[in-house]
mmCIF file of C-alpha atoms and ligand atoms in Angstrom:
data_model
loop_
_atom_site.group_PDB
_atom_site.id
_atom_site.type_symbol
_atom_site.label_atom_id
_atom_site.label_comp_id
_atom_site.label_asym_id
_atom_site.label_seq_id
_atom_site.Cartn_x
_atom_site.Cartn_y
_atom_site.Cartn_z
ATOM 1 C CA MET A 93 0.000 0.000 0.000
ATOM 2 C CA ASN A 94 3.051 2.268 0.414
ATOM 3 C CA ASN A 95 3.161 3.607 -3.143
ATOM 4 C CA GLN A 96 -0.497 4.429 -3.182
ATOM 5 C CA ILE A 97 -2.270 7.588 -2.242
ATOM 6 C CA ILE A 98 -4.841 7.220 0.496
ATOM 7 C CA TYR A 99 -6.984 10.254 -0.011
ATOM 8 C CA LEU A 100 -8.776 11.244 3.194
ATOM 9 C CA ASP A 101 -9.258 14.916 2.336
ATOM 10 C CA ASN A 102 -12.618 14.787 0.590
ATOM 11 C CA ASN A 103 -13.994 17.880 2.349
ATOM 12 C CA ALA A 104 -11.248 19.806 0.520
ATOM 13 C CA THR A 105 -12.239 18.334 -2.815
ATOM 14 C CA THR A 106 -13.372 15.037 -4.334
ATOM 15 C CA GLN A 107 -12.395 12.940 -7.292
ATOM 16 C CA VAL A 108 -14.644 13.483 -10.321
ATOM 17 C CA ALA A 109 -16.805 10.361 -10.619
ATOM 18 C CA PRO A 110 -16.114 8.378 -13.828
ATOM 19 C CA GLU A 111 -19.803 8.602 -14.832
ATOM 20 C CA VAL A 112 -19.649 12.376 -14.356
ATOM 21 C CA PHE A 113 -16.540 12.640 -16.517
ATOM 22 C CA GLU A 114 -18.211 10.538 -19.230
ATOM 23 C CA ALA A 115 -21.335 12.716 -19.146
ATOM 24 C CA MET A 116 -19.213 15.858 -19.566
ATOM 25 C CA LYS A 117 -17.041 14.699 -22.461
ATOM 26 C CA PRO A 118 -19.352 15.479 -25.411
ATOM 27 C CA TYR A 119 -19.619 19.131 -24.350
ATOM 28 C CA PHE A 120 -16.028 19.998 -25.241
ATOM 29 C CA CYS A 121 -15.560 19.033 -28.890
ATOM 30 C CA GLU A 122 -18.965 17.871 -30.112
ATOM 31 C CA LYS A 123 -21.831 19.674 -28.378
ATOM 32 C CA PHE A 124 -19.881 22.890 -27.946
ATOM 33 C CA GLY A 125 -22.706 25.280 -28.925
ATOM 34 C CA ASN A 126 -23.618 28.313 -26.867
ATOM 35 C CA PRO A 127 -26.876 27.594 -25.025
ATOM 36 C CA SER A 128 -28.058 31.167 -25.674
ATOM 37 C CA SER A 129 -27.865 30.749 -29.475
ATOM 38 C CA ILE A 130 -31.042 30.707 -31.523
ATOM 39 C CA HIS A 131 -29.924 27.788 -33.749
ATOM 40 C CA ARG A 132 -30.770 24.215 -32.910
ATOM 41 C CA PHE A 133 -27.120 23.331 -32.288
ATOM 42 C CA GLY A 134 -26.997 25.709 -29.319
ATOM 43 C CA GLY A 135 -30.613 25.039 -28.387
ATOM 44 C CA SER A 136 -29.940 21.367 -27.758
ATOM 45 C CA VAL A 137 -27.244 22.361 -25.244
ATOM 46 C CA ALA A 138 -29.756 24.661 -23.531
ATOM 47 C CA ALA A 139 -32.089 21.685 -23.190
ATOM 48 C CA ASP A 140 -29.294 19.626 -21.625
ATOM 49 C CA ILE A 141 -28.637 22.402 -19.115
ATOM 50 C CA GLU A 142 -32.310 22.317 -18.164
ATOM 51 C CA ASN A 143 -31.969 18.600 -17.562
ATOM 52 C CA ALA A 144 -28.997 19.257 -15.251
ATOM 53 C CA ARG A 145 -31.097 21.868 -13.449
ATOM 54 C CA ARG A 146 -33.766 19.257 -12.815
ATOM 55 C CA GLN A 147 -31.165 16.826 -11.498
ATOM 56 C CA VAL A 148 -29.872 19.445 -9.043
ATOM 57 C CA ALA A 149 -33.411 20.461 -8.022
ATOM 58 C CA SER A 150 -34.265 16.841 -7.405
ATOM 59 C CA LEU A 151 -31.317 16.275 -5.010
ATOM 60 C CA LEU A 152 -32.390 19.311 -2.989
ATOM 61 C CA GLY A 153 -36.087 18.477 -2.912
ATOM 62 C CA ALA A 154 -36.891 21.631 -4.859
ATOM 63 C CA THR A 155 -40.274 21.131 -6.440
ATOM 64 C CA TYR A 156 -40.653 21.654 -10.130
ATOM 65 C CA ARG A 157 -43.375 21.128 -12.609
ATOM 66 C CA ASP A 158 -42.633 21.495 -16.270
ATOM 67 C CA SER A 159 -45.763 23.624 -16.701
ATOM 68 C CA ASP A 160 -44.630 26.467 -14.450
ATOM 69 C CA ASN A 161 -40.939 25.693 -14.634
ATOM 70 C CA CYS A 162 -40.184 25.702 -10.911
ATOM 71 C CA ALA A 163 -36.769 24.325 -11.824
ATOM 72 C CA THR A 164 -35.798 27.956 -12.227
ATOM 73 C CA GLU A 165 -35.306 27.866 -8.472
ATOM 74 C CA ILE A 166 -31.795 26.634 -9.327
ATOM 75 C CA ILE A 167 -29.171 29.117 -10.570
ATOM 76 C CA PHE A 168 -25.830 27.781 -11.777
ATOM 77 C CA THR A 169 -22.778 29.607 -10.441
ATOM 78 C CA SER A 170 -19.000 29.216 -10.570
ATOM 79 C CA CYS A 171 -18.540 27.747 -7.076
ATOM 80 C CA GLY A 172 -19.851 27.513 -3.533
ATOM 81 C CA THR A 173 -18.253 30.825 -2.654
ATOM 82 C CA GLU A 174 -20.142 32.641 -5.397
ATOM 83 C CA SER A 175 -23.410 30.987 -4.348
ATOM 84 C CA ASP A 176 -22.891 32.142 -0.739
ATOM 85 C CA ASN A 177 -22.017 35.691 -1.763
ATOM 86 C CA ALA A 178 -24.896 35.874 -4.243
ATOM 87 C CA ALA A 179 -27.471 34.727 -1.674
ATOM 88 C CA ILE A 180 -26.475 37.299 0.932
ATOM 89 C CA ASN A 181 -26.220 40.021 -1.688
ATOM 90 C CA ALA A 182 -29.698 39.196 -3.020
ATOM 91 C CA ALA A 183 -31.284 39.310 0.456
ATOM 92 C CA LEU A 184 -29.735 42.709 1.188
ATOM 93 C CA HIS A 185 -31.145 44.024 -2.088
ATOM 94 C CA ALA A 186 -34.565 42.467 -1.546
ATOM 95 C CA LEU A 187 -34.895 44.035 1.927
ATOM 96 C CA PRO A 188 -33.019 47.327 1.471
ATOM 97 C CA GLU A 189 -34.351 48.888 4.667
ATOM 98 C CA ARG A 190 -32.734 46.149 6.785
ATOM 99 C CA LYS A 191 -29.037 46.521 7.544
ATOM 100 C CA LYS A 192 -28.106 43.470 9.588
ATOM 101 C CA ILE A 193 -26.800 40.006 8.755
ATOM 102 C CA VAL A 194 -26.851 37.291 11.388
ATOM 103 C CA THR A 195 -24.473 34.412 10.832
ATOM 104 C CA THR A 196 -22.433 31.977 12.913
ATOM 105 C CA ALA A 197 -18.885 31.995 14.213
ATOM 106 C CA VAL A 198 -18.099 28.728 12.418
ATOM 107 C CA GLU A 199 -19.113 29.526 8.838
ATOM 108 C CA HIS A 200 -16.747 29.017 5.945
ATOM 109 C CA PRO A 201 -14.718 32.091 4.884
ATOM 110 C CA ALA A 202 -16.994 32.225 1.809
ATOM 111 C CA VAL A 203 -19.609 33.657 4.181
ATOM 112 C CA LEU A 204 -17.460 35.197 6.928
ATOM 113 C CA HIS A 205 -15.094 37.142 4.690
ATOM 114 C CA TYR A 206 -17.973 38.434 2.593
ATOM 115 C CA CYS A 207 -19.664 39.563 5.810
ATOM 116 C CA GLU A 208 -16.451 41.366 6.823
ATOM 117 C CA GLU A 209 -16.573 43.203 3.505
ATOM 118 C CA LEU A 210 -20.209 44.104 4.165
ATOM 119 C CA THR A 211 -19.331 45.604 7.554
ATOM 120 C CA ARG A 212 -16.932 47.899 5.694
ATOM 121 C CA GLN A 213 -19.928 48.934 3.577
ATOM 122 C CA GLY A 214 -21.901 49.861 6.706
ATOM 123 C CA PHE A 215 -23.856 46.697 7.436
ATOM 124 C CA THR A 216 -23.949 45.161 10.905
ATOM 125 C CA VAL A 217 -22.904 41.543 11.231
ATOM 126 C CA GLU A 218 -23.614 39.426 14.292
ATOM 127 C CA LYS A 219 -21.895 36.056 14.624
ATOM 128 C CA ILE A 220 -23.636 33.519 16.851
ATOM 129 C CA GLY A 221 -21.406 31.275 18.925
ATOM 130 C CA VAL A 222 -21.373 27.520 19.438
ATOM 131 C CA ASP A 223 -20.748 25.232 22.410
ATOM 132 C CA ASN A 224 -17.745 22.935 22.734
ATOM 133 C CA CYS A 225 -19.462 20.358 20.514
ATOM 134 C CA GLY A 226 -20.034 22.941 17.802
ATOM 135 C CA ARG A 227 -23.790 23.234 18.476
ATOM 136 C CA LEU A 228 -25.356 26.611 17.748
ATOM 137 C CA ASP A 229 -26.490 28.805 20.643
ATOM 138 C CA MET A 230 -30.161 29.008 19.664
ATOM 139 C CA GLN A 231 -31.006 31.429 22.495
ATOM 140 C CA ALA A 232 -28.384 33.877 21.262
ATOM 141 C CA LEU A 233 -29.705 33.451 17.727
ATOM 142 C CA LYS A 234 -33.266 34.291 18.797
ATOM 143 C CA LYS A 235 -32.017 37.386 20.591
ATOM 144 C CA ALA A 236 -29.930 38.565 17.641
ATOM 145 C CA VAL A 237 -32.501 38.232 14.862
ATOM 146 C CA ASP A 238 -34.713 41.319 14.774
ATOM 147 C CA SER A 239 -36.654 43.610 12.474
ATOM 148 C CA ASN A 240 -33.390 45.061 11.138
ATOM 149 C CA THR A 241 -32.130 41.610 10.029
ATOM 150 C CA ALA A 242 -32.224 41.000 6.283
ATOM 151 C CA ILE A 243 -30.764 37.509 6.304
ATOM 152 C CA VAL A 244 -29.654 34.735 8.617
ATOM 153 C CA SER A 245 -26.887 32.592 7.115
ATOM 154 C CA ALA A 246 -26.068 29.333 8.886
ATOM 155 C CA MET A 247 -24.413 26.335 7.333
ATOM 156 C CA TRP A 248 -26.060 22.928 7.014
ATOM 157 C CA GLY A 249 -22.969 20.888 7.907
ATOM 158 C CA ASN A 250 -19.612 22.160 9.106
ATOM 159 C CA ASN A 251 -16.622 21.567 6.836
ATOM 160 C CA GLU A 252 -14.205 20.947 9.733
ATOM 161 C CA THR A 253 -16.192 18.948 12.268
ATOM 162 C CA GLY A 254 -19.190 17.811 10.237
ATOM 163 C CA THR A 255 -21.573 19.195 12.884
ATOM 164 C CA ILE A 256 -25.058 19.609 11.468
ATOM 165 C CA PHE A 257 -27.071 22.680 12.396
ATOM 166 C CA PRO A 258 -30.864 22.542 12.966
ATOM 167 C CA VAL A 259 -31.615 24.426 9.761
ATOM 168 C CA LYS A 260 -35.377 24.065 9.982
ATOM 169 C CA GLU A 261 -35.446 25.715 13.430
ATOM 170 C CA ILE A 262 -33.010 28.417 12.339
ATOM 171 C CA ALA A 263 -35.151 29.157 9.265
ATOM 172 C CA ALA A 264 -38.196 29.525 11.537
ATOM 173 C CA VAL A 265 -36.354 32.063 13.723
ATOM 174 C CA ALA A 266 -35.360 34.078 10.636
ATOM 175 C CA HIS A 267 -38.850 34.001 9.176
ATOM 176 C CA ALA A 268 -40.509 35.016 12.447
ATOM 177 C CA ALA A 269 -38.592 38.296 12.150
ATOM 178 C CA GLY A 270 -39.362 38.678 8.453
ATOM 179 C CA ALA A 271 -35.758 37.895 7.457
ATOM 180 C CA TYR A 272 -34.533 35.506 4.781
ATOM 181 C CA PHE A 273 -32.649 32.327 5.593
ATOM 182 C CA HIS A 274 -29.615 31.075 3.677
ATOM 183 C CA THR A 275 -27.789 27.851 4.306
ATOM 184 C CA ASP A 276 -24.384 26.875 2.980
ATOM 185 C CA ALA A 277 -24.953 23.207 2.176
ATOM 186 C CA VAL A 278 -21.658 22.819 0.311
ATOM 187 C CA GLN A 279 -20.514 19.997 2.594
ATOM 188 C CA ALA A 280 -23.948 18.520 3.252
ATOM 189 C CA ALA A 281 -25.271 18.108 -0.280
ATOM 190 C CA GLY A 282 -25.002 14.526 -1.423
ATOM 191 C CA LYS A 283 -24.185 13.318 2.093
ATOM 192 C CA VAL A 284 -27.404 13.893 4.027
ATOM 193 C CA LYS A 285 -30.983 14.310 2.876
ATOM 194 C CA ILE A 286 -31.814 17.866 1.937
ATOM 195 C CA ASP A 287 -35.361 19.046 1.520
ATOM 196 C CA VAL A 288 -35.652 22.747 0.847
ATOM 197 C CA VAL A 289 -39.432 22.661 1.117
ATOM 198 C CA ASP A 290 -39.583 20.907 4.488
ATOM 199 C CA THR A 291 -36.830 23.063 5.996
ATOM 200 C CA ALA A 292 -38.264 26.226 4.404
ATOM 201 C CA VAL A 293 -34.892 27.626 3.415
ATOM 202 C CA ASP A 294 -34.886 30.611 1.084
ATOM 203 C CA PHE A 295 -31.376 30.218 -0.333
ATOM 204 C CA LEU A 296 -29.109 27.160 -0.360
ATOM 205 C CA SER A 297 -25.584 26.868 -1.775
ATOM 206 C CA ILE A 298 -23.837 23.821 -3.193
ATOM 207 C CA SER A 299 -20.498 23.275 -4.922
ATOM 208 C CA GLY A 300 -19.666 20.701 -7.588
ATOM 209 C CA HIS A 301 -16.233 19.641 -6.428
ATOM 210 C CA LYS A 302 -17.437 18.481 -3.024
ATOM 211 C CA LEU A 303 -19.705 15.853 -4.524
ATOM 212 C CA HIS A 304 -17.654 14.262 -7.301
ATOM 213 C CA ALA A 305 -18.334 16.888 -9.968
ATOM 214 C CA PRO A 306 -15.564 19.217 -11.198
ATOM 215 C CA LYS A 307 -14.204 22.337 -9.568
ATOM 216 C CA GLY A 308 -15.469 25.684 -10.831
ATOM 217 C CA VAL A 309 -19.183 24.986 -10.801
ATOM 218 C CA GLY A 310 -21.810 25.471 -8.135
ATOM 219 C CA ALA A 311 -25.487 26.151 -7.752
ATOM 220 C CA LEU A 312 -27.742 28.333 -5.671
ATOM 221 C CA TYR A 313 -31.299 27.401 -4.788
ATOM 222 C CA VAL A 314 -33.505 30.488 -4.573
ATOM 223 C CA ARG A 315 -37.028 29.960 -3.323
ATOM 224 C CA ARG A 316 -39.606 30.816 -5.897
ATOM 225 C CA GLY A 317 -40.996 34.318 -5.556
ATOM 226 C CA ILE A 318 -37.916 35.956 -4.070
ATOM 227 C CA ILE A 319 -36.776 38.993 -6.015
ATOM 228 C CA PHE A 320 -33.205 38.114 -6.911
ATOM 229 C CA ASP A 321 -30.733 40.838 -7.818
ATOM 230 C CA PRO A 322 -27.683 39.229 -9.444
ATOM 231 C CA LEU A 323 -24.195 39.439 -8.000
ATOM 232 C CA ILE A 324 -22.702 39.129 -11.496
ATOM 233 C CA CYS A 325 -24.404 41.361 -14.028
ATOM 234 C CA GLY A 326 -24.019 40.772 -17.731
ATOM 235 C CA GLY A 327 -25.970 38.794 -20.304
ATOM 236 C CA HIS A 328 -29.383 37.265 -19.808
ATOM 237 C CA GLN A 329 -28.073 33.840 -18.844
ATOM 238 C CA GLU A 330 -29.790 32.069 -15.963
ATOM 239 C CA ARG A 331 -32.886 34.158 -16.677
ATOM 240 C CA GLY A 332 -31.001 37.343 -15.910
ATOM 241 C CA ARG A 333 -29.891 36.170 -12.492
ATOM 242 C CA ARG A 334 -26.247 35.334 -13.271
ATOM 243 C CA GLY A 335 -24.438 36.866 -16.223
ATOM 244 C CA GLY A 336 -21.770 34.933 -18.126
ATOM 245 C CA THR A 337 -21.827 32.165 -20.709
ATOM 246 C CA GLU A 338 -22.566 28.913 -18.928
ATOM 247 C CA ASN A 339 -19.774 26.500 -18.004
ATOM 248 C CA VAL A 340 -21.718 23.878 -19.910
ATOM 249 C CA ALA A 341 -19.620 20.739 -19.405
ATOM 250 C CA SER A 342 -19.284 21.374 -15.686
ATOM 251 C CA ILE A 343 -22.989 22.087 -15.303
ATOM 252 C CA ILE A 344 -23.749 18.775 -17.016
ATOM 253 C CA GLY A 345 -21.241 17.154 -14.639
ATOM 254 C CA LEU A 346 -22.869 18.751 -11.594
ATOM 255 C CA GLY A 347 -26.282 17.511 -12.718
ATOM 256 C CA LYS A 348 -24.971 13.975 -13.175
ATOM 257 C CA ALA A 349 -23.201 14.055 -9.788
ATOM 258 C CA CYS A 350 -26.442 15.148 -8.107
ATOM 259 C CA GLU A 351 -28.351 12.370 -9.830
ATOM 260 C CA ILE A 352 -25.832 9.762 -8.621
ATOM 261 C CA SER A 353 -25.853 11.152 -5.070
ATOM 262 C CA ALA A 354 -29.643 11.202 -4.924
ATOM 263 C CA ALA A 355 -29.855 7.595 -6.079
ATOM 264 C CA ASN A 356 -27.361 6.342 -3.457
ATOM 265 C CA LEU A 357 -27.928 8.704 -0.547
ATOM 266 C CA ASP A 358 -29.008 6.261 2.177
ATOM 267 C CA GLU A 359 -26.583 3.544 1.155
ATOM 268 C CA GLU A 360 -23.665 5.962 0.984
ATOM 269 C CA TYR A 361 -24.580 7.570 4.311
ATOM 270 C CA ALA A 362 -24.457 4.172 6.013
ATOM 271 C CA TYR A 363 -21.211 3.236 4.251
ATOM 272 C CA LEU A 364 -19.369 6.427 5.220
ATOM 273 C CA LYS A 365 -20.680 6.487 8.779
ATOM 274 C CA ASN A 366 -19.580 2.916 9.331
ATOM 275 C CA LEU A 367 -16.089 3.575 7.896
ATOM 276 C CA ARG A 368 -15.710 6.735 9.979
ATOM 277 C CA ASP A 369 -17.046 5.269 13.239
ATOM 278 C CA ASN A 370 -14.800 2.181 13.015
ATOM 279 C CA PHE A 371 -11.812 4.402 12.297
ATOM 280 C CA GLU A 372 -12.517 6.601 15.311
ATOM 281 C CA GLN A 373 -13.035 3.584 17.572
ATOM 282 C CA LYS A 374 -9.626 2.242 16.552
ATOM 283 C CA LEU A 375 -7.922 5.573 17.285
ATOM 284 C CA LEU A 376 -9.650 5.962 20.652
ATOM 285 C CA ALA A 377 -8.586 2.441 21.616
ATOM 286 C CA SER A 378 -4.947 2.818 20.592
ATOM 287 C CA ILE A 379 -3.919 6.450 21.274
ATOM 288 C CA PRO A 380 -4.168 8.228 24.656
ATOM 289 C CA ARG A 381 -5.363 11.819 25.099
ATOM 290 C CA ILE A 382 -7.242 12.404 21.917
ATOM 291 C CA ARG A 383 -10.690 13.859 21.375
ATOM 292 C CA ILE A 384 -13.167 13.672 18.549
ATOM 293 C CA ASN A 385 -14.552 17.118 17.789
ATOM 294 C CA GLY A 386 -18.095 18.046 16.859
ATOM 295 C CA ASP A 387 -21.616 16.998 17.692
ATOM 296 C CA LEU A 388 -21.129 13.242 17.799
ATOM 297 C CA GLU A 389 -24.888 12.652 17.623
ATOM 298 C CA ASN A 390 -25.416 14.824 14.612
ATOM 299 C CA ARG A 391 -22.562 14.890 12.148
ATOM 300 C CA LEU A 392 -21.991 14.517 8.426
ATOM 301 C CA PRO A 393 -21.179 10.849 7.946
ATOM 302 C CA GLY A 394 -17.667 11.036 6.461
ATOM 303 C CA THR A 395 -16.087 13.783 8.554
ATOM 304 C CA SER A 396 -13.793 13.061 11.487
ATOM 305 C CA SER A 397 -11.995 15.845 13.334
ATOM 306 C CA VAL A 398 -9.497 14.409 15.796
ATOM 307 C CA SER A 399 -7.385 16.409 18.262
ATOM 308 C CA PHE A 400 -4.129 14.795 19.352
ATOM 309 C CA GLU A 401 -2.941 16.653 22.442
ATOM 310 C CA CYS A 402 0.439 18.382 22.726
ATOM 311 C CA ILE A 403 1.643 18.071 19.125
ATOM 312 C CA GLU A 404 1.396 20.072 15.921
ATOM 313 C CA GLY A 405 -1.140 19.062 13.281
ATOM 314 C CA GLU A 406 1.297 20.005 10.515
ATOM 315 C CA SER A 407 3.888 17.507 11.827
ATOM 316 C CA ILE A 408 1.274 14.765 11.847
ATOM 317 C CA LEU A 409 0.334 15.609 8.258
ATOM 318 C CA MET A 410 3.968 15.403 7.174
ATOM 319 C CA LEU A 411 4.448 11.971 8.722
ATOM 320 C CA LEU A 412 1.141 10.741 7.276
ATOM 321 C CA ASP A 413 2.311 12.004 3.904
ATOM 322 C CA VAL A 414 5.313 9.635 4.097
ATOM 323 C CA PHE A 415 2.768 6.800 3.837
ATOM 324 C CA GLY A 416 0.825 8.540 1.076
ATOM 325 C CA ILE A 417 -1.998 9.460 3.444
ATOM 326 C CA CYS A 418 -3.644 12.820 2.652
ATOM 327 C CA ALA A 419 -5.649 14.636 5.315
ATOM 328 C CA SER A 420 -5.736 18.234 6.507
ATOM 329 C CA SER A 421 -5.223 20.234 9.658
ATOM 330 C CA GLY A 422 -8.146 22.482 10.517
ATOM 331 C CA SER A 423 -9.881 23.629 7.387
ATOM 332 C CA ALA A 424 -8.317 23.218 3.965
ATOM 333 C CA CYS A 425 -8.677 26.928 3.422
ATOM 334 C CA THR A 426 -6.659 27.795 6.539
ATOM 335 C CA THR A 427 -3.831 25.378 5.766
ATOM 336 C CA GLY A 428 -0.608 27.340 5.746
ATOM 337 C CA SER A 429 -1.597 29.283 8.844
ATOM 338 C CA LEU A 430 -0.352 27.886 12.141
ATOM 339 C CA GLU A 431 -3.191 29.392 14.163
ATOM 340 C CA PRO A 432 -5.888 26.901 15.164
ATOM 341 C CA SER A 433 -8.880 27.356 12.908
ATOM 342 C CA HIS A 434 -11.661 29.789 13.787
ATOM 343 C CA VAL A 435 -14.026 26.824 14.116
ATOM 344 C CA LEU A 436 -11.974 25.100 16.828
ATOM 345 C CA ARG A 437 -11.424 28.423 18.574
ATOM 346 C CA ALA A 438 -15.159 29.173 18.526
ATOM 347 C CA MET A 439 -15.747 25.753 20.106
ATOM 348 C CA GLY A 440 -13.308 26.607 22.871
ATOM 349 C CA ILE A 441 -11.078 23.604 22.173
ATOM 350 C CA PRO A 442 -8.010 24.085 24.402
ATOM 351 C CA TYR A 443 -4.997 25.417 22.529
ATOM 352 C CA SER A 444 -2.877 22.322 23.175
ATOM 353 C CA ALA A 445 -5.516 20.123 21.529
ATOM 354 C CA ALA A 446 -6.637 22.526 18.781
ATOM 355 C CA HIS A 447 -3.071 22.730 17.472
ATOM 356 C CA GLY A 448 -2.891 18.983 16.975
ATOM 357 C CA THR A 449 -6.165 18.631 15.115
ATOM 358 C CA ILE A 450 -6.471 16.621 11.938
ATOM 359 C CA ARG A 451 -9.522 16.414 9.732
ATOM 360 C CA PHE A 452 -10.015 13.092 8.001
ATOM 361 C CA SER A 453 -12.790 13.344 5.433
ATOM 362 C CA LEU A 454 -14.038 10.336 3.519
ATOM 363 C CA SER A 455 -15.902 9.648 0.324
ATOM 364 C CA ARG A 456 -17.425 6.669 -1.449
ATOM 365 C CA CYS A 457 -13.965 6.090 -3.021
ATOM 366 C CA ASN A 458 -12.428 5.084 0.342
ATOM 367 C CA THR A 459 -12.207 1.517 1.579
ATOM 368 C CA ALA A 460 -12.070 -0.131 5.000
ATOM 369 C CA GLU A 461 -8.516 -1.285 4.176
ATOM 370 C CA GLU A 462 -7.369 2.296 3.664
ATOM 371 C CA LEU A 463 -8.804 3.375 6.987
ATOM 372 C CA ASP A 464 -7.365 0.372 8.806
ATOM 373 C CA PHE A 465 -3.969 1.139 7.301
ATOM 374 C CA THR A 466 -4.213 4.774 8.459
ATOM 375 C CA ALA A 467 -5.426 3.824 11.941
ATOM 376 C CA GLY A 468 -2.553 1.348 12.118
ATOM 377 C CA LYS A 469 0.082 3.976 11.312
ATOM 378 C CA LEU A 470 -1.156 6.734 13.602
ATOM 379 C CA PRO A 471 -0.202 5.361 17.058
ATOM 380 C CA ALA A 472 3.520 5.248 16.195
ATOM 381 C CA ILE A 473 3.381 8.656 14.467
ATOM 382 C CA ILE A 474 1.735 10.271 17.483
ATOM 383 C CA ALA A 475 4.062 8.567 19.975
ATOM 384 C CA ARG A 476 7.112 9.681 17.999
ATOM 385 C CA LEU A 477 5.956 13.308 17.877
ATOM 386 C CA ARG A 478 5.014 13.350 21.532
ATOM 387 C CA GLU A 479 8.470 12.059 22.465
ATOM 388 C CA ILE A 480 10.019 15.200 21.008
ATOM 389 C CA SER A 481 7.246 17.573 22.072
ATOM 390 C CA PRO A 482 8.216 20.012 24.862
ATOM 391 C CA TYR A 483 4.544 20.104 25.926
ATOM 392 C CA TRP A 484 4.008 16.378 26.356
ATOM 393 C CA GLU A 485 4.215 14.725 29.727
ATOM 394 C CA GLU A 486 2.808 11.285 30.467
ATOM 395 C CA LYS A 487 -0.149 11.626 32.841
HETATM 396 N N1 LIG B 711 -18.680 26.468 2.038
HETATM 397 C C1 LIG B 711 -18.143 25.405 2.642
HETATM 398 C C2 LIG B 711 -18.801 24.849 3.861
HETATM 399 C C3 LIG B 711 -16.974 24.816 2.138
HETATM 400 O O1 LIG B 711 -16.437 23.767 2.748
HETATM 401 C C4 LIG B 711 -16.392 25.378 0.973
HETATM 402 C C5 LIG B 711 -15.125 24.829 0.445
HETATM 403 O O2 LIG B 711 -14.307 24.281 1.169
HETATM 404 C C6 LIG B 711 -17.014 26.467 0.377
HETATM 405 C C7 LIG B 711 -18.147 26.995 0.935
HETATM 406 C C8 LIG B 711 -16.456 27.102 -0.858
HETATM 407 O O3 LIG B 711 -16.756 26.313 -1.984
HETATM 408 P P1 LIG B 711 -15.950 26.564 -3.348
HETATM 409 O O4 LIG B 711 -14.610 25.978 -3.158
HETATM 410 O O5 LIG B 711 -16.736 25.825 -4.391
HETATM 411 O O6 LIG B 711 -15.944 28.014 -3.576
#
């Protein structure tokens, strides 16, 4: 197994599924028409995009009937980040008299950094905290959301710990104050059941590369009836809600990936949860002073955030890399920074544990053998690093 890559970093990005790649291929050299063209050559591509839109809508439980074309609730974008930005931007335009955004302390930078920019533009941003399991402080949320709040943005599943937020309850709090509700479901889509009607979300973001479609494509669900001002203005693509010629092949790929995920959701959930739980049990049984982060009762199935006390996460990653094992410390987007991630800090994980935190994130491509191999290598890696750690003392 030594020469192989064991890829346990699927929350950073996933392998494009072979069926997705196959579905995309014709759109490069054969069906390369512009979907906005009047001729049939382009028109047939437009029809294929509509099919992809239905596939995405279907994964999210968005209702559509051909007669009134509810599938227009889905807007294709360039990535999860754009979807997040576009949702918040649209809510602020739809409720111009309201100047406040309520979000959480553990959102992805795609939301948090955009909110920082909005504070520079004069908006107020309130970030709701979490407990040490990453669960949202619902009392604080209820207090924060008021008649000045345009939008509440809270993620469906956390990218670092996998903790799932009670989106239906959060949506109800937002709506009671007349605010919109957006959820970043970039990590949740394809892993847990999503039903935009039941949860009553107004906006929901997904990203292709987290569910075995390519990078550079995403989608935003916008509940029917919401006036949507585009973030990217230009041509009339996406019914005037997102300018720019469509990334056709990737959109087709995203549709196919959603179709595959929808068809295998329950089976894949059970598979990933079982792989992850067995892996964690092995680590807990063989390595002292570790903790599993997140809401253990309510987590995305393939995410495992493990804190190994008194050592540096980066050193663990380097020694795992010797065996071809790929994981990440904190969030992929904060790799390179030695500060514990904002998520672990918001959870109040002690510094000595937060520093030695590794995120293992699985996908359908992983096997039990790969996880056993990884669990088998970790005890010696951790022991070796603790031996040279100035902070480690045997208790
Ligand atoms: N939201 C979450 C929860 C994520 O994990 C990520 C990517 O890591 C994003 C948003 C950004 O998605 P994209 O890379 O498609 O912009």
